[in-house]
């Protein structure tokens, strides 16, 4: 009985030591492992990943920033031209959307609720 206990404790000590001494596995290509998403990204995906690291959002993938909608803090609407169609859900429970053209220049008001919107120039990265 005591020999069996001694053998079991010796086996545990050996396996624990081996696990502690094993080198940590790496997933990088340099170590011969599986490449990460950043290592194998190309083209537009790589542009988006690089921009995300700097905090930029060139394709509006992130959740839009919220504005008060007042004259002092209008909703900013990015556009690559000098006008854009805007849909305003005037109240939270509305089922209809009020659509109107937003032009470059001064902030405009929604014809239904009066929330302010302003067009800001936006350039696509390519
Ligand atoms: Zn509205």
mmCIF file with all atom_site columns, C-alpha atoms and ligand atoms in Angstrom:
data_model
loop_
_atom_site.group_PDB
_atom_site.id
_atom_site.type_symbol
_atom_site.label_atom_id
_atom_site.label_alt_id
_atom_site.label_comp_id
_atom_site.label_asym_id
_atom_site.label_entity_id
_atom_site.label_seq_id
_atom_site.pdbx_PDB_ins_code
_atom_site.Cartn_x
_atom_site.Cartn_y
_atom_site.Cartn_z
_atom_site.occupancy
_atom_site.B_iso_or_equiv
_atom_site.pdbx_formal_charge
_atom_site.auth_seq_id
_atom_site.auth_comp_id
_atom_site.auth_asym_id
_atom_site.auth_atom_id
_atom_site.pdbx_PDB_model_num
ATOM   1   C  CA  . UNK A 1 1   ? 0.000   0.000  0.000   1.00 0.00 ? 1   UNK A CA  1
ATOM   2   C  CA  . UNK A 1 2   ? 2.708   2.458  0.962   1.00 0.00 ? 2   UNK A CA  1
ATOM   3   C  CA  . UNK A 1 3   ? 4.684   1.550  -2.143  1.00 0.00 ? 3   UNK A CA  1
ATOM   4   C  CA  . UNK A 1 4   ? 1.648   2.381  -4.290  1.00 0.00 ? 4   UNK A CA  1
ATOM   5   C  CA  . UNK A 1 5   ? 1.257   5.800  -2.559  1.00 0.00 ? 5   UNK A CA  1
ATOM   6   C  CA  . UNK A 1 6   ? 4.943   6.517  -2.998  1.00 0.00 ? 6   UNK A CA  1
ATOM   7   C  CA  . UNK A 1 7   ? 4.780   5.595  -6.686  1.00 0.00 ? 7   UNK A CA  1
ATOM   8   C  CA  . UNK A 1 8   ? 1.673   7.792  -7.226  1.00 0.00 ? 8   UNK A CA  1
ATOM   9   C  CA  . UNK A 1 9   ? 3.253   10.818 -5.537  1.00 0.00 ? 9   UNK A CA  1
ATOM   10  C  CA  . UNK A 1 10  ? 6.429   10.370 -7.571  1.00 0.00 ? 10  UNK A CA  1
ATOM   11  C  CA  . UNK A 1 11  ? 4.380   10.210 -10.790 1.00 0.00 ? 11  UNK A CA  1
ATOM   12  C  CA  . UNK A 1 12  ? 2.495   13.405 -9.845  1.00 0.00 ? 12  UNK A CA  1
ATOM   13  C  CA  . UNK A 1 13  ? 5.717   15.244 -9.042  1.00 0.00 ? 13  UNK A CA  1
ATOM   14  C  CA  . UNK A 1 14  ? 7.183   14.273 -12.418 1.00 0.00 ? 14  UNK A CA  1
ATOM   15  C  CA  . UNK A 1 15  ? 4.148   15.353 -14.447 1.00 0.00 ? 15  UNK A CA  1
ATOM   16  C  CA  . UNK A 1 16  ? 3.804   18.642 -12.544 1.00 0.00 ? 16  UNK A CA  1
ATOM   17  C  CA  . UNK A 1 17  ? 7.495   19.419 -13.102 1.00 0.00 ? 17  UNK A CA  1
ATOM   18  C  CA  . UNK A 1 18  ? 7.204   18.603 -16.817 1.00 0.00 ? 18  UNK A CA  1
ATOM   19  C  CA  . UNK A 1 19  ? 4.152   20.876 -17.200 1.00 0.00 ? 19  UNK A CA  1
ATOM   20  C  CA  . UNK A 1 20  ? 5.918   23.739 -15.430 1.00 0.00 ? 20  UNK A CA  1
ATOM   21  C  CA  . UNK A 1 21  ? 9.033   23.420 -17.597 1.00 0.00 ? 21  UNK A CA  1
ATOM   22  C  CA  . UNK A 1 22  ? 7.198   23.184 -20.953 1.00 0.00 ? 22  UNK A CA  1
ATOM   23  C  CA  . UNK A 1 23  ? 7.803   26.247 -23.106 1.00 0.00 ? 23  UNK A CA  1
ATOM   24  C  CA  . UNK A 1 24  ? 4.759   28.433 -23.691 1.00 0.00 ? 24  UNK A CA  1
ATOM   25  C  CA  . UNK A 1 25  ? 3.179   27.782 -27.060 1.00 0.00 ? 25  UNK A CA  1
ATOM   26  C  CA  . UNK A 1 26  ? 3.029   30.674 -29.477 1.00 0.00 ? 26  UNK A CA  1
ATOM   27  C  CA  . UNK A 1 27  ? 0.549   31.096 -32.335 1.00 0.00 ? 27  UNK A CA  1
ATOM   28  C  CA  . UNK A 1 28  ? 2.744   33.355 -34.445 1.00 0.00 ? 28  UNK A CA  1
ATOM   29  C  CA  . UNK A 1 29  ? 4.162   32.358 -37.822 1.00 0.00 ? 29  UNK A CA  1
ATOM   30  C  CA  . UNK A 1 30  ? 7.730   32.891 -36.598 1.00 0.00 ? 30  UNK A CA  1
ATOM   31  C  CA  . UNK A 1 31  ? 7.251   30.051 -34.138 1.00 0.00 ? 31  UNK A CA  1
ATOM   32  C  CA  . UNK A 1 32  ? 5.693   27.884 -36.834 1.00 0.00 ? 32  UNK A CA  1
ATOM   33  C  CA  . UNK A 1 33  ? 2.177   28.149 -35.406 1.00 0.00 ? 33  UNK A CA  1
ATOM   34  C  CA  . UNK A 1 34  ? -1.102  29.390 -36.760 1.00 0.00 ? 34  UNK A CA  1
ATOM   35  C  CA  . UNK A 1 35  ? -0.901  33.028 -37.973 1.00 0.00 ? 35  UNK A CA  1
ATOM   36  C  CA  . UNK A 1 36  ? -3.054  35.599 -36.220 1.00 0.00 ? 36  UNK A CA  1
ATOM   37  C  CA  . UNK A 1 37  ? -5.729  37.637 -37.987 1.00 0.00 ? 37  UNK A CA  1
ATOM   38  C  CA  . UNK A 1 38  ? -3.396  40.650 -38.127 1.00 0.00 ? 38  UNK A CA  1
ATOM   39  C  CA  . UNK A 1 39  ? -0.579  38.611 -39.665 1.00 0.00 ? 39  UNK A CA  1
ATOM   40  C  CA  . UNK A 1 40  ? -2.701  37.225 -42.484 1.00 0.00 ? 40  UNK A CA  1
ATOM   41  C  CA  . UNK A 1 41  ? -4.928  40.252 -43.192 1.00 0.00 ? 41  UNK A CA  1
ATOM   42  C  CA  . UNK A 1 42  ? -4.484  41.929 -46.568 1.00 0.00 ? 42  UNK A CA  1
ATOM   43  C  CA  . UNK A 1 43  ? -6.112  44.729 -48.546 1.00 0.00 ? 43  UNK A CA  1
ATOM   44  C  CA  . UNK A 1 44  ? -9.155  46.462 -47.115 1.00 0.00 ? 44  UNK A CA  1
ATOM   45  C  CA  . UNK A 1 45  ? -9.256  44.240 -44.028 1.00 0.00 ? 45  UNK A CA  1
ATOM   46  C  CA  . UNK A 1 46  ? -5.682  45.292 -43.181 1.00 0.00 ? 46  UNK A CA  1
ATOM   47  C  CA  . UNK A 1 47  ? -6.529  48.985 -43.730 1.00 0.00 ? 47  UNK A CA  1
ATOM   48  C  CA  . UNK A 1 48  ? -9.469  48.658 -41.301 1.00 0.00 ? 48  UNK A CA  1
ATOM   49  C  CA  . UNK A 1 49  ? -7.380  46.805 -38.688 1.00 0.00 ? 49  UNK A CA  1
ATOM   50  C  CA  . UNK A 1 50  ? -4.588  49.382 -38.891 1.00 0.00 ? 50  UNK A CA  1
ATOM   51  C  CA  . UNK A 1 51  ? -7.081  52.254 -38.599 1.00 0.00 ? 51  UNK A CA  1
ATOM   52  C  CA  . UNK A 1 52  ? -8.812  50.607 -35.633 1.00 0.00 ? 52  UNK A CA  1
ATOM   53  C  CA  . UNK A 1 53  ? -5.486  50.482 -33.768 1.00 0.00 ? 53  UNK A CA  1
ATOM   54  C  CA  . UNK A 1 54  ? -5.177  54.260 -34.063 1.00 0.00 ? 54  UNK A CA  1
ATOM   55  C  CA  . UNK A 1 55  ? -8.810  54.803 -33.071 1.00 0.00 ? 55  UNK A CA  1
ATOM   56  C  CA  . UNK A 1 56  ? -9.935  55.890 -36.538 1.00 0.00 ? 56  UNK A CA  1
ATOM   57  C  CA  . UNK A 1 57  ? -13.141 54.584 -38.108 1.00 0.00 ? 57  UNK A CA  1
ATOM   58  C  CA  . UNK A 1 58  ? -12.824 55.221 -41.880 1.00 0.00 ? 58  UNK A CA  1
ATOM   59  C  CA  . UNK A 1 59  ? -15.827 53.074 -42.907 1.00 0.00 ? 59  UNK A CA  1
ATOM   60  C  CA  . UNK A 1 60  ? -18.181 53.935 -40.026 1.00 0.00 ? 60  UNK A CA  1
ATOM   61  C  CA  . UNK A 1 61  ? -18.053 50.432 -38.598 1.00 0.00 ? 61  UNK A CA  1
ATOM   62  C  CA  . UNK A 1 62  ? -18.290 51.606 -35.002 1.00 0.00 ? 62  UNK A CA  1
ATOM   63  C  CA  . UNK A 1 63  ? -21.438 52.718 -33.252 1.00 0.00 ? 63  UNK A CA  1
ATOM   64  C  CA  . UNK A 1 64  ? -22.150 56.363 -34.102 1.00 0.00 ? 64  UNK A CA  1
ATOM   65  C  CA  . UNK A 1 65  ? -21.428 58.964 -31.469 1.00 0.00 ? 65  UNK A CA  1
ATOM   66  C  CA  . UNK A 1 66  ? -24.533 60.438 -29.865 1.00 0.00 ? 66  UNK A CA  1
ATOM   67  C  CA  . UNK A 1 67  ? -25.326 64.140 -29.993 1.00 0.00 ? 67  UNK A CA  1
ATOM   68  C  CA  . UNK A 1 68  ? -27.968 66.164 -28.184 1.00 0.00 ? 68  UNK A CA  1
ATOM   69  C  CA  . UNK A 1 69  ? -29.558 67.347 -31.435 1.00 0.00 ? 69  UNK A CA  1
ATOM   70  C  CA  . UNK A 1 70  ? -29.739 70.929 -30.207 1.00 0.00 ? 70  UNK A CA  1
ATOM   71  C  CA  . UNK A 1 71  ? -28.512 73.935 -32.178 1.00 0.00 ? 71  UNK A CA  1
ATOM   72  C  CA  . UNK A 1 72  ? -25.307 74.020 -30.109 1.00 0.00 ? 72  UNK A CA  1
ATOM   73  C  CA  . UNK A 1 73  ? -24.714 70.240 -30.424 1.00 0.00 ? 73  UNK A CA  1
ATOM   74  C  CA  . UNK A 1 74  ? -26.311 69.086 -33.705 1.00 0.00 ? 74  UNK A CA  1
ATOM   75  C  CA  . UNK A 1 75  ? -26.267 65.503 -34.973 1.00 0.00 ? 75  UNK A CA  1
ATOM   76  C  CA  . UNK A 1 76  ? -23.199 65.210 -37.219 1.00 0.00 ? 76  UNK A CA  1
ATOM   77  C  CA  . UNK A 1 77  ? -23.963 63.454 -40.498 1.00 0.00 ? 77  UNK A CA  1
ATOM   78  C  CA  . UNK A 1 78  ? -20.899 62.431 -42.561 1.00 0.00 ? 78  UNK A CA  1
ATOM   79  C  CA  . UNK A 1 79  ? -21.219 62.689 -46.338 1.00 0.00 ? 79  UNK A CA  1
ATOM   80  C  CA  . UNK A 1 80  ? -18.902 62.316 -49.315 1.00 0.00 ? 80  UNK A CA  1
ATOM   81  C  CA  . UNK A 1 81  ? -20.984 64.825 -51.309 1.00 0.00 ? 81  UNK A CA  1
ATOM   82  C  CA  . UNK A 1 82  ? -22.578 68.202 -50.471 1.00 0.00 ? 82  UNK A CA  1
ATOM   83  C  CA  . UNK A 1 83  ? -25.956 66.687 -49.490 1.00 0.00 ? 83  UNK A CA  1
ATOM   84  C  CA  . UNK A 1 84  ? -27.386 63.542 -47.949 1.00 0.00 ? 84  UNK A CA  1
ATOM   85  C  CA  . UNK A 1 85  ? -30.796 62.079 -47.190 1.00 0.00 ? 85  UNK A CA  1
ATOM   86  C  CA  . UNK A 1 86  ? -31.419 61.849 -43.437 1.00 0.00 ? 86  UNK A CA  1
ATOM   87  C  CA  . UNK A 1 87  ? -34.074 59.773 -41.716 1.00 0.00 ? 87  UNK A CA  1
ATOM   88  C  CA  . UNK A 1 88  ? -35.206 61.029 -38.316 1.00 0.00 ? 88  UNK A CA  1
ATOM   89  C  CA  . UNK A 1 89  ? -37.129 58.839 -35.884 1.00 0.00 ? 89  UNK A CA  1
ATOM   90  C  CA  . UNK A 1 90  ? -38.449 61.832 -34.049 1.00 0.00 ? 90  UNK A CA  1
ATOM   91  C  CA  . UNK A 1 91  ? -39.569 60.045 -30.891 1.00 0.00 ? 91  UNK A CA  1
ATOM   92  C  CA  . UNK A 1 92  ? -38.337 56.765 -29.492 1.00 0.00 ? 92  UNK A CA  1
ATOM   93  C  CA  . UNK A 1 93  ? -41.570 54.826 -30.104 1.00 0.00 ? 93  UNK A CA  1
ATOM   94  C  CA  . UNK A 1 94  ? -42.336 56.201 -33.568 1.00 0.00 ? 94  UNK A CA  1
ATOM   95  C  CA  . UNK A 1 95  ? -42.868 53.656 -36.308 1.00 0.00 ? 95  UNK A CA  1
ATOM   96  C  CA  . UNK A 1 96  ? -42.528 56.168 -39.139 1.00 0.00 ? 96  UNK A CA  1
ATOM   97  C  CA  . UNK A 1 97  ? -39.284 57.774 -40.235 1.00 0.00 ? 97  UNK A CA  1
ATOM   98  C  CA  . UNK A 1 98  ? -39.240 61.396 -41.412 1.00 0.00 ? 98  UNK A CA  1
ATOM   99  C  CA  . UNK A 1 99  ? -36.916 61.642 -44.429 1.00 0.00 ? 99  UNK A CA  1
ATOM   100 C  CA  . UNK A 1 100 ? -35.418 64.927 -45.617 1.00 0.00 ? 100 UNK A CA  1
ATOM   101 C  CA  . UNK A 1 101 ? -32.433 66.244 -47.576 1.00 0.00 ? 101 UNK A CA  1
ATOM   102 C  CA  . UNK A 1 102 ? -29.574 67.652 -45.510 1.00 0.00 ? 102 UNK A CA  1
ATOM   103 C  CA  . UNK A 1 103 ? -27.384 70.177 -47.330 1.00 0.00 ? 103 UNK A CA  1
ATOM   104 C  CA  . UNK A 1 104 ? -23.893 71.439 -46.560 1.00 0.00 ? 104 UNK A CA  1
ATOM   105 C  CA  . UNK A 1 105 ? -23.649 74.634 -44.507 1.00 0.00 ? 105 UNK A CA  1
ATOM   106 C  CA  . UNK A 1 106 ? -25.637 75.668 -41.467 1.00 0.00 ? 106 UNK A CA  1
ATOM   107 C  CA  . UNK A 1 107 ? -27.330 73.020 -39.283 1.00 0.00 ? 107 UNK A CA  1
ATOM   108 C  CA  . UNK A 1 108 ? -30.841 72.146 -40.465 1.00 0.00 ? 108 UNK A CA  1
ATOM   109 C  CA  . UNK A 1 109 ? -33.869 71.167 -38.399 1.00 0.00 ? 109 UNK A CA  1
ATOM   110 C  CA  . UNK A 1 110 ? -36.011 68.083 -38.784 1.00 0.00 ? 110 UNK A CA  1
ATOM   111 C  CA  . UNK A 1 111 ? -39.344 69.294 -40.229 1.00 0.00 ? 111 UNK A CA  1
ATOM   112 C  CA  . UNK A 1 112 ? -41.280 67.231 -37.691 1.00 0.00 ? 112 UNK A CA  1
ATOM   113 C  CA  . UNK A 1 113 ? -39.490 67.363 -34.319 1.00 0.00 ? 113 UNK A CA  1
ATOM   114 C  CA  . UNK A 1 114 ? -36.978 70.197 -34.795 1.00 0.00 ? 114 UNK A CA  1
ATOM   115 C  CA  . UNK A 1 115 ? -33.822 68.245 -33.981 1.00 0.00 ? 115 UNK A CA  1
ATOM   116 C  CA  . UNK A 1 116 ? -30.729 69.818 -35.549 1.00 0.00 ? 116 UNK A CA  1
ATOM   117 C  CA  . UNK A 1 117 ? -28.534 68.018 -38.071 1.00 0.00 ? 117 UNK A CA  1
ATOM   118 C  CA  . UNK A 1 118 ? -25.314 69.188 -39.673 1.00 0.00 ? 118 UNK A CA  1
ATOM   119 C  CA  . UNK A 1 119 ? -23.500 67.768 -42.675 1.00 0.00 ? 119 UNK A CA  1
ATOM   120 C  CA  . UNK A 1 120 ? -19.757 67.190 -42.262 1.00 0.00 ? 120 UNK A CA  1
ATOM   121 C  CA  . UNK A 1 121 ? -17.388 66.334 -45.074 1.00 0.00 ? 121 UNK A CA  1
ATOM   122 C  CA  . UNK A 1 122 ? -16.124 62.775 -45.072 1.00 0.00 ? 122 UNK A CA  1
ATOM   123 C  CA  . UNK A 1 123 ? -13.557 61.203 -47.374 1.00 0.00 ? 123 UNK A CA  1
ATOM   124 C  CA  . UNK A 1 124 ? -13.215 57.522 -47.943 1.00 0.00 ? 124 UNK A CA  1
ATOM   125 C  CA  . UNK A 1 125 ? -9.630  56.305 -47.521 1.00 0.00 ? 125 UNK A CA  1
ATOM   126 C  CA  . UNK A 1 126 ? -9.393  55.028 -51.079 1.00 0.00 ? 126 UNK A CA  1
HETATM 127 ZN ZN1 . LIG B 2 .   ? -37.331 64.424 -36.249 1.00 0.00 ? 1   LIG B ZN1 1
#
